[in-house]
mmCIF file of C-alpha atoms in Angstrom:
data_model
loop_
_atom_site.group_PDB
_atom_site.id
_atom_site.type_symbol
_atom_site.label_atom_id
_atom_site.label_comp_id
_atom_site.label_asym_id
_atom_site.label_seq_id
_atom_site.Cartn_x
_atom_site.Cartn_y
_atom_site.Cartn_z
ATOM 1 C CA UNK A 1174 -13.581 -7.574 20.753
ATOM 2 C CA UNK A 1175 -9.783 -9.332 21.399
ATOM 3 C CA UNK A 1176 -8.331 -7.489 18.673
ATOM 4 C CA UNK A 1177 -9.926 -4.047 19.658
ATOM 5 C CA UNK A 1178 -8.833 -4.464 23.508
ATOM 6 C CA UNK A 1179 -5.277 -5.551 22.123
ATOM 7 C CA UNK A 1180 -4.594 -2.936 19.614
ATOM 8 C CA UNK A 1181 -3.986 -0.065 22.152
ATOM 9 C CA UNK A 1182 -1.540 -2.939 24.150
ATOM 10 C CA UNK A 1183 0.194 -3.359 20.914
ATOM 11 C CA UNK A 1184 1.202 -0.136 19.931
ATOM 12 C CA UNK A 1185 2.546 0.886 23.771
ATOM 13 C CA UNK A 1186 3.942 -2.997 24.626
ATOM 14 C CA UNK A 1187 4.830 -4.570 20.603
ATOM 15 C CA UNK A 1188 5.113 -8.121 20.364
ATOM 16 C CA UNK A 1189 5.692 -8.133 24.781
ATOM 17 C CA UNK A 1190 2.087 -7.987 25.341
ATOM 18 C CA UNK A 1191 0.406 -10.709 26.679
ATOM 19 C CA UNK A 1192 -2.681 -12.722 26.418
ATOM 20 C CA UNK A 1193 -3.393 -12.070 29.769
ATOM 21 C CA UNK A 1194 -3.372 -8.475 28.942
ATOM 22 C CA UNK A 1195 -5.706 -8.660 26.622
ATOM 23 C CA UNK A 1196 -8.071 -10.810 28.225
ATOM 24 C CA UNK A 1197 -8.069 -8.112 30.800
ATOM 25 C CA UNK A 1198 -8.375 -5.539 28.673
ATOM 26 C CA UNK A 1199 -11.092 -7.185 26.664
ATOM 27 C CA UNK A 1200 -12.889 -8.568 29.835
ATOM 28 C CA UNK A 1201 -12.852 -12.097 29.569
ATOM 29 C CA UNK A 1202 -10.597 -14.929 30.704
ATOM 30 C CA UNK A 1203 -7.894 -15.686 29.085
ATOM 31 C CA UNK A 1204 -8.650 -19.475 27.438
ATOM 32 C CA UNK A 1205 -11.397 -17.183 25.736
ATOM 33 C CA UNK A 1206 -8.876 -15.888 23.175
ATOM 34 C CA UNK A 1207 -7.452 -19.218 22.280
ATOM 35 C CA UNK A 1208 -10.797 -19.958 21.387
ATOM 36 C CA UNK A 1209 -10.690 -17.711 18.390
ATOM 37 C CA UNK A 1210 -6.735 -17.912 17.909
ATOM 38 C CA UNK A 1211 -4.265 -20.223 17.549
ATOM 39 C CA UNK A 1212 -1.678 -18.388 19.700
ATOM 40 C CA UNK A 1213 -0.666 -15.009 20.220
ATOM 41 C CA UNK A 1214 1.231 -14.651 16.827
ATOM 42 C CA UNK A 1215 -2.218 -14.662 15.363
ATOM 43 C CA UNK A 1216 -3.731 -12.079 18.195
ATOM 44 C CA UNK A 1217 -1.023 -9.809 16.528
ATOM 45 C CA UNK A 1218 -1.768 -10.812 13.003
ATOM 46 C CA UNK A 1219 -4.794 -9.717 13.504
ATOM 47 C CA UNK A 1220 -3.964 -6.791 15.141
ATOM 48 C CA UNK A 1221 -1.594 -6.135 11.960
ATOM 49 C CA UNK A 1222 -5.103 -6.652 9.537
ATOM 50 C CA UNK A 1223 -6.842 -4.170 11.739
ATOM 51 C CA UNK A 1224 -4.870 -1.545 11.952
ATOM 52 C CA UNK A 1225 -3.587 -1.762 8.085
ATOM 53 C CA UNK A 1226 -7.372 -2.214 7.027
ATOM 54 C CA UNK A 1227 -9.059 0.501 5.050
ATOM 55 C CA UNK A 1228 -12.620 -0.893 6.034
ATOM 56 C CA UNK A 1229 -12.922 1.528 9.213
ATOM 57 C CA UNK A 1230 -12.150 4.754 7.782
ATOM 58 C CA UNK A 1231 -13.590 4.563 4.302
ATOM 59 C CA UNK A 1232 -16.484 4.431 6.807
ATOM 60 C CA UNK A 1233 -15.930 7.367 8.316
ATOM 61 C CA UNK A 1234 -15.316 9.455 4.842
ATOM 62 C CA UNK A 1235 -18.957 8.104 3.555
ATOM 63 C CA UNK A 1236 -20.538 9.777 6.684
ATOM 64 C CA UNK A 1237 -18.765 13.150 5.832
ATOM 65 C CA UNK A 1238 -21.460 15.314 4.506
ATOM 66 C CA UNK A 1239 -21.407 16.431 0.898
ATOM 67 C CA UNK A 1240 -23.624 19.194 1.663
ATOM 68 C CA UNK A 1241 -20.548 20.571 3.565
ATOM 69 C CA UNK A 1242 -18.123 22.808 1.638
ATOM 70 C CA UNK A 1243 -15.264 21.616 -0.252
ATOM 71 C CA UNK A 1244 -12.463 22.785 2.202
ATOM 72 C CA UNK A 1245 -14.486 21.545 5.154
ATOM 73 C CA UNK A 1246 -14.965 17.857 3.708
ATOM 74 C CA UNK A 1247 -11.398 17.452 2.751
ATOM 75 C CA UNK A 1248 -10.751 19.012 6.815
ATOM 76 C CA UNK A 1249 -12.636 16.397 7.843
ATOM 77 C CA UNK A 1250 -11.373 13.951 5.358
ATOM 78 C CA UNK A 1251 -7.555 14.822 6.337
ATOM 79 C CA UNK A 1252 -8.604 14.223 10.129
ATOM 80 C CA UNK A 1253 -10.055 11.093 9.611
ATOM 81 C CA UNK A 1254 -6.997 9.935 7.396
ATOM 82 C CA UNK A 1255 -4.416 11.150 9.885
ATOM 83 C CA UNK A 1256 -5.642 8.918 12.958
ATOM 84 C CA UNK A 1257 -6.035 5.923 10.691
ATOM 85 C CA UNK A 1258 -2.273 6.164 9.770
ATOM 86 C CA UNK A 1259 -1.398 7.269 12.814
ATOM 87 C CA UNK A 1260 -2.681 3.841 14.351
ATOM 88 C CA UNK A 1261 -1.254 1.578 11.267
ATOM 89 C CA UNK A 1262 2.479 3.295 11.968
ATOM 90 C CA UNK A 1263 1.874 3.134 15.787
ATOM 91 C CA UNK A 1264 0.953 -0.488 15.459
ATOM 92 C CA UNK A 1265 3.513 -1.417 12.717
ATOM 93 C CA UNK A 1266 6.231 0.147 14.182
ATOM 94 C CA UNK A 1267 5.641 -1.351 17.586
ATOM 95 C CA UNK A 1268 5.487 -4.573 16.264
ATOM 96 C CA UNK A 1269 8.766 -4.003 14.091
ATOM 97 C CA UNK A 1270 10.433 -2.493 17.000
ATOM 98 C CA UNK A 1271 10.119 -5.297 18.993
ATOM 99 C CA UNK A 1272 11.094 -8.166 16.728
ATOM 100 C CA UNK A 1273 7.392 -9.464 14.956
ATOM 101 C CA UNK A 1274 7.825 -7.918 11.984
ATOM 102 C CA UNK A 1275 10.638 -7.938 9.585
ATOM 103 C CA UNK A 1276 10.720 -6.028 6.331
ATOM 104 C CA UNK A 1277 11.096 -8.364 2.962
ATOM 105 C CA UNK A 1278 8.682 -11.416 4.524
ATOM 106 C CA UNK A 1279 5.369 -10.524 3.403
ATOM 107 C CA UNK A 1280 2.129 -9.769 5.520
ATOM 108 C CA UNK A 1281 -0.021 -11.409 7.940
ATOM 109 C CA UNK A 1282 -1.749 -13.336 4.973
ATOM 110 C CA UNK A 1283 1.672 -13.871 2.876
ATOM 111 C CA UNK A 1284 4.435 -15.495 5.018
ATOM 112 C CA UNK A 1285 6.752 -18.507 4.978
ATOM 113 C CA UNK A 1286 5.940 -21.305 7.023
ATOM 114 C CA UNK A 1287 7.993 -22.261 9.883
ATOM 115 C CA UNK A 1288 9.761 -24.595 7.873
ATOM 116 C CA UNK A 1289 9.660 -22.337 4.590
ATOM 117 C CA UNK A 1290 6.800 -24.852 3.151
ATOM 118 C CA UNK A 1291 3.427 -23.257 3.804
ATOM 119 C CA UNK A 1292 1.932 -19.634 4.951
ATOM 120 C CA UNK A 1293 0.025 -19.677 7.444
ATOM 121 C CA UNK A 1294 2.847 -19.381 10.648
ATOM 122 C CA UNK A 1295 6.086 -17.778 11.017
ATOM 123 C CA UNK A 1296 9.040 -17.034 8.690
ATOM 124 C CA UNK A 1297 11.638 -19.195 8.611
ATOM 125 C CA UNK A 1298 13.642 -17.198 11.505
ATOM 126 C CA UNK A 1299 10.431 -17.160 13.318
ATOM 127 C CA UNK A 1300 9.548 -13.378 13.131
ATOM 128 C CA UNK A 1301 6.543 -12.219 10.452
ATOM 129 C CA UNK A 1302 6.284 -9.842 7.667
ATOM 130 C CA UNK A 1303 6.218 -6.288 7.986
ATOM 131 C CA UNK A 1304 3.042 -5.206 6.479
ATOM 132 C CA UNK A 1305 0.969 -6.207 3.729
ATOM 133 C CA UNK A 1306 2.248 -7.702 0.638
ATOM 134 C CA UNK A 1307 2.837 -4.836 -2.447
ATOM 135 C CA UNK A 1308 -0.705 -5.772 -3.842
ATOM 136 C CA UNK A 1309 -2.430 -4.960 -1.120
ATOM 137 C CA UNK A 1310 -1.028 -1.898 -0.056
ATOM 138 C CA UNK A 1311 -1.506 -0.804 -3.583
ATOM 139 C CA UNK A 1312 -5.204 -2.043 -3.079
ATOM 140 C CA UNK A 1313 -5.239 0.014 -0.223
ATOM 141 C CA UNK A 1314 -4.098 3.547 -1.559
ATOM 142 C CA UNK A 1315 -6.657 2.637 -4.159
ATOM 143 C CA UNK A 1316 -9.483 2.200 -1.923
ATOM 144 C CA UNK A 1317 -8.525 5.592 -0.196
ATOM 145 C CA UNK A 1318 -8.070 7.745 -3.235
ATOM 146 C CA UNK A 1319 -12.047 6.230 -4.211
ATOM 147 C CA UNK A 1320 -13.248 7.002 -0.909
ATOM 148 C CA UNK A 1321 -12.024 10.912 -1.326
ATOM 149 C CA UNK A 1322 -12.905 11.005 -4.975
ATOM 150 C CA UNK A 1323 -16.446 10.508 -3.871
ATOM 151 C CA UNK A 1324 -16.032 13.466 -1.693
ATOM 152 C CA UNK A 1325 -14.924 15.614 -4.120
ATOM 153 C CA UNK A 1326 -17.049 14.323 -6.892
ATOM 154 C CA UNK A 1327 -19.806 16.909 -6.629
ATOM 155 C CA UNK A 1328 -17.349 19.590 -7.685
ATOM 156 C CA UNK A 1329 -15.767 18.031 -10.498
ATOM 157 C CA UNK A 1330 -16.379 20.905 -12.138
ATOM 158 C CA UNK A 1331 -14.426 22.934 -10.449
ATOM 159 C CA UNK A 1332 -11.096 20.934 -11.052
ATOM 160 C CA UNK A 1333 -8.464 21.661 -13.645
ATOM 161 C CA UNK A 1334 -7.429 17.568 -12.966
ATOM 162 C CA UNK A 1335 -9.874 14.831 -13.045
ATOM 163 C CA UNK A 1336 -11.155 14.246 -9.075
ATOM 164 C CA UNK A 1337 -8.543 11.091 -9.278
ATOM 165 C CA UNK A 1338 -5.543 12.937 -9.418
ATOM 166 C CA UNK A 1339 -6.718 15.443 -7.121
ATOM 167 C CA UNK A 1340 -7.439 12.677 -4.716
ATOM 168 C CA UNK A 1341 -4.184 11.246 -5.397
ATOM 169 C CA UNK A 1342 -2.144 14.894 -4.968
ATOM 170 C CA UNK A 1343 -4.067 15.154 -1.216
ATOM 171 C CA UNK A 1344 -3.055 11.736 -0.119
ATOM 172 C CA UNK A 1345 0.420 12.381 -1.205
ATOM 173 C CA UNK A 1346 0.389 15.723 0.736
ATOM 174 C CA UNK A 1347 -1.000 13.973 3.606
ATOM 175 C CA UNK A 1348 1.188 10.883 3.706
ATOM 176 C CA UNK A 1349 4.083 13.394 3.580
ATOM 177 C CA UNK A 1350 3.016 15.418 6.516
ATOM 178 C CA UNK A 1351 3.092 12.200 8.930
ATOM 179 C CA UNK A 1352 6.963 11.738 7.989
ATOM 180 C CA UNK A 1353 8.919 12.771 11.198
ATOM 181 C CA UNK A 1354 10.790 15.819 9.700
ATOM 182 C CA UNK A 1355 15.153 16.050 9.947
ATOM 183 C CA UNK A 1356 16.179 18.425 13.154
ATOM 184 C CA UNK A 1357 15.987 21.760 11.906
ATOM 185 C CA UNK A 1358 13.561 20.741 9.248
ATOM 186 C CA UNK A 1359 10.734 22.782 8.754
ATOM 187 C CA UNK A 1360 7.593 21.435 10.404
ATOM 188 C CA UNK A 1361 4.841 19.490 8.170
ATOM 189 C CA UNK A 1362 1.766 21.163 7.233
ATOM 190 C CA UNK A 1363 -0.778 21.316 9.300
ATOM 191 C CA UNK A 1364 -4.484 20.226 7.758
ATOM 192 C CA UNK A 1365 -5.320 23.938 6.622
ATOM 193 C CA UNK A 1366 -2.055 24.688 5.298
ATOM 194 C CA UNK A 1367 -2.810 21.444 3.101
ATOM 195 C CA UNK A 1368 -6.083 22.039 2.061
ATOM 196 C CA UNK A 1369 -4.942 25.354 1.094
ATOM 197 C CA UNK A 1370 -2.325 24.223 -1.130
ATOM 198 C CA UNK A 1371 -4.347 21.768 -2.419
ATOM 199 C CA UNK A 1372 -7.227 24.267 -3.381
ATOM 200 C CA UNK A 1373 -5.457 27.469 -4.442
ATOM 201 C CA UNK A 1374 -1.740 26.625 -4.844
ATOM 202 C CA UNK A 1375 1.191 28.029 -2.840
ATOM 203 C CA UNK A 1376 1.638 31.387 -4.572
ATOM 204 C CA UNK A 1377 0.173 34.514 -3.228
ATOM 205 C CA UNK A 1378 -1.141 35.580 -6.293
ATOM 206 C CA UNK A 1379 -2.104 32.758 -8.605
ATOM 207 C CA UNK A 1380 -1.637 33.720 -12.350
ATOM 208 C CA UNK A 1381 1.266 36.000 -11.889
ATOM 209 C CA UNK A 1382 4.547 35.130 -13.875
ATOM 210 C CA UNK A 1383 6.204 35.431 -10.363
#
């Protein structure tokens, strides 16, 4: 319930929201939180865990029909993918932007101590990692790319790759797309142009020399 009511406060305030914020938000008084966490470091630790945690949306790609057709379970699949990184860079960067995070120190669950002896507070200069550690986010992609494999599993057959690498090639589309393109770059796909490239390739006549 706290880290729910603070996530929204996090990505719009950073590391400047307070408790009493989030008690608000959440509806209960504010010694309620301290009940649960040490301090508000933790609050955003958590809120770092959330929002970087796969748990949520492989959720939401298991209730995606496999009845549906192929393009319109990887439409759905893309949507559901695009809000949960959305949130994780809304979240990260807010927290990065405003001092909690620092690249190089780890995550949440893999950070100096205070005085550089345990992990469980703050780095040595008193601001926390930037995301999880390598492992993890390696962890994470994998859990993703098993979550859409199972979506696309019924039409193995169908694939010139094995459903892995297909998996892979759409999160790599996808993960490009978010990137803020250069001024005067041309603008990311959008979900249909993806699933289209994905599915039947970017020439207009597939087979051709051309």
């Amino acid at each position: 319930m706290v880290v729910a009511a603070a996530l929204p406060l996090v990505a719009e305030y950073g590391a400047a929201v307070t408790t009493s914020q989030i008690a608000r938000a959440a509806g209960i008084g504010e010694a309620t939180i301290f009940r649960a966490f040490k301090d508000k470091d933790e609050v955003l630790d958590a809120c770092v865990a959330e929002a970087v945690g796969t748990d949520h949306v492989l959720r939401e790609l298991a209730t995606i029909s496999l009845d549906e057709p192929l393009d319109v379970r990887l439409t759905e699949a893309a949507e559901a993918l695009r809000a949960y990184m959305e949130r994780m860079g809304t979240v990260v960067g807010a927290l990065h932007a405003s001092g909690h995070l620092r690249p190089g120190r780890g995550g949440p669950d893999n950070r100096e101590g205070r005085d550089g002896r345990d992990g469980r507070d703050e780095g040595r200069d008193g601001q926390h990692g930037a995301g999880p550690p390598p492992d993890a986010r390696a962890q994470s992609f994998l859990a993703l790319r098993d979550g859409v494999v199972e979506l696309i599993e019924p039409d193995r057959d169908a694939w010139r790759l094995s459903p892995e690498k297909v998996a892979t090639a759409f999160l790599g589309l996808l993960f490009t797309r978010l990137h803020t393109p250069a001024p005067g770059a041309e603008a990311p796909l959008s979900p249909d142009e993806l699933i289209a490239v994905l599915l039947h390739g970017s020439l207009k006549h597939p087979g051709s020399d051309l």
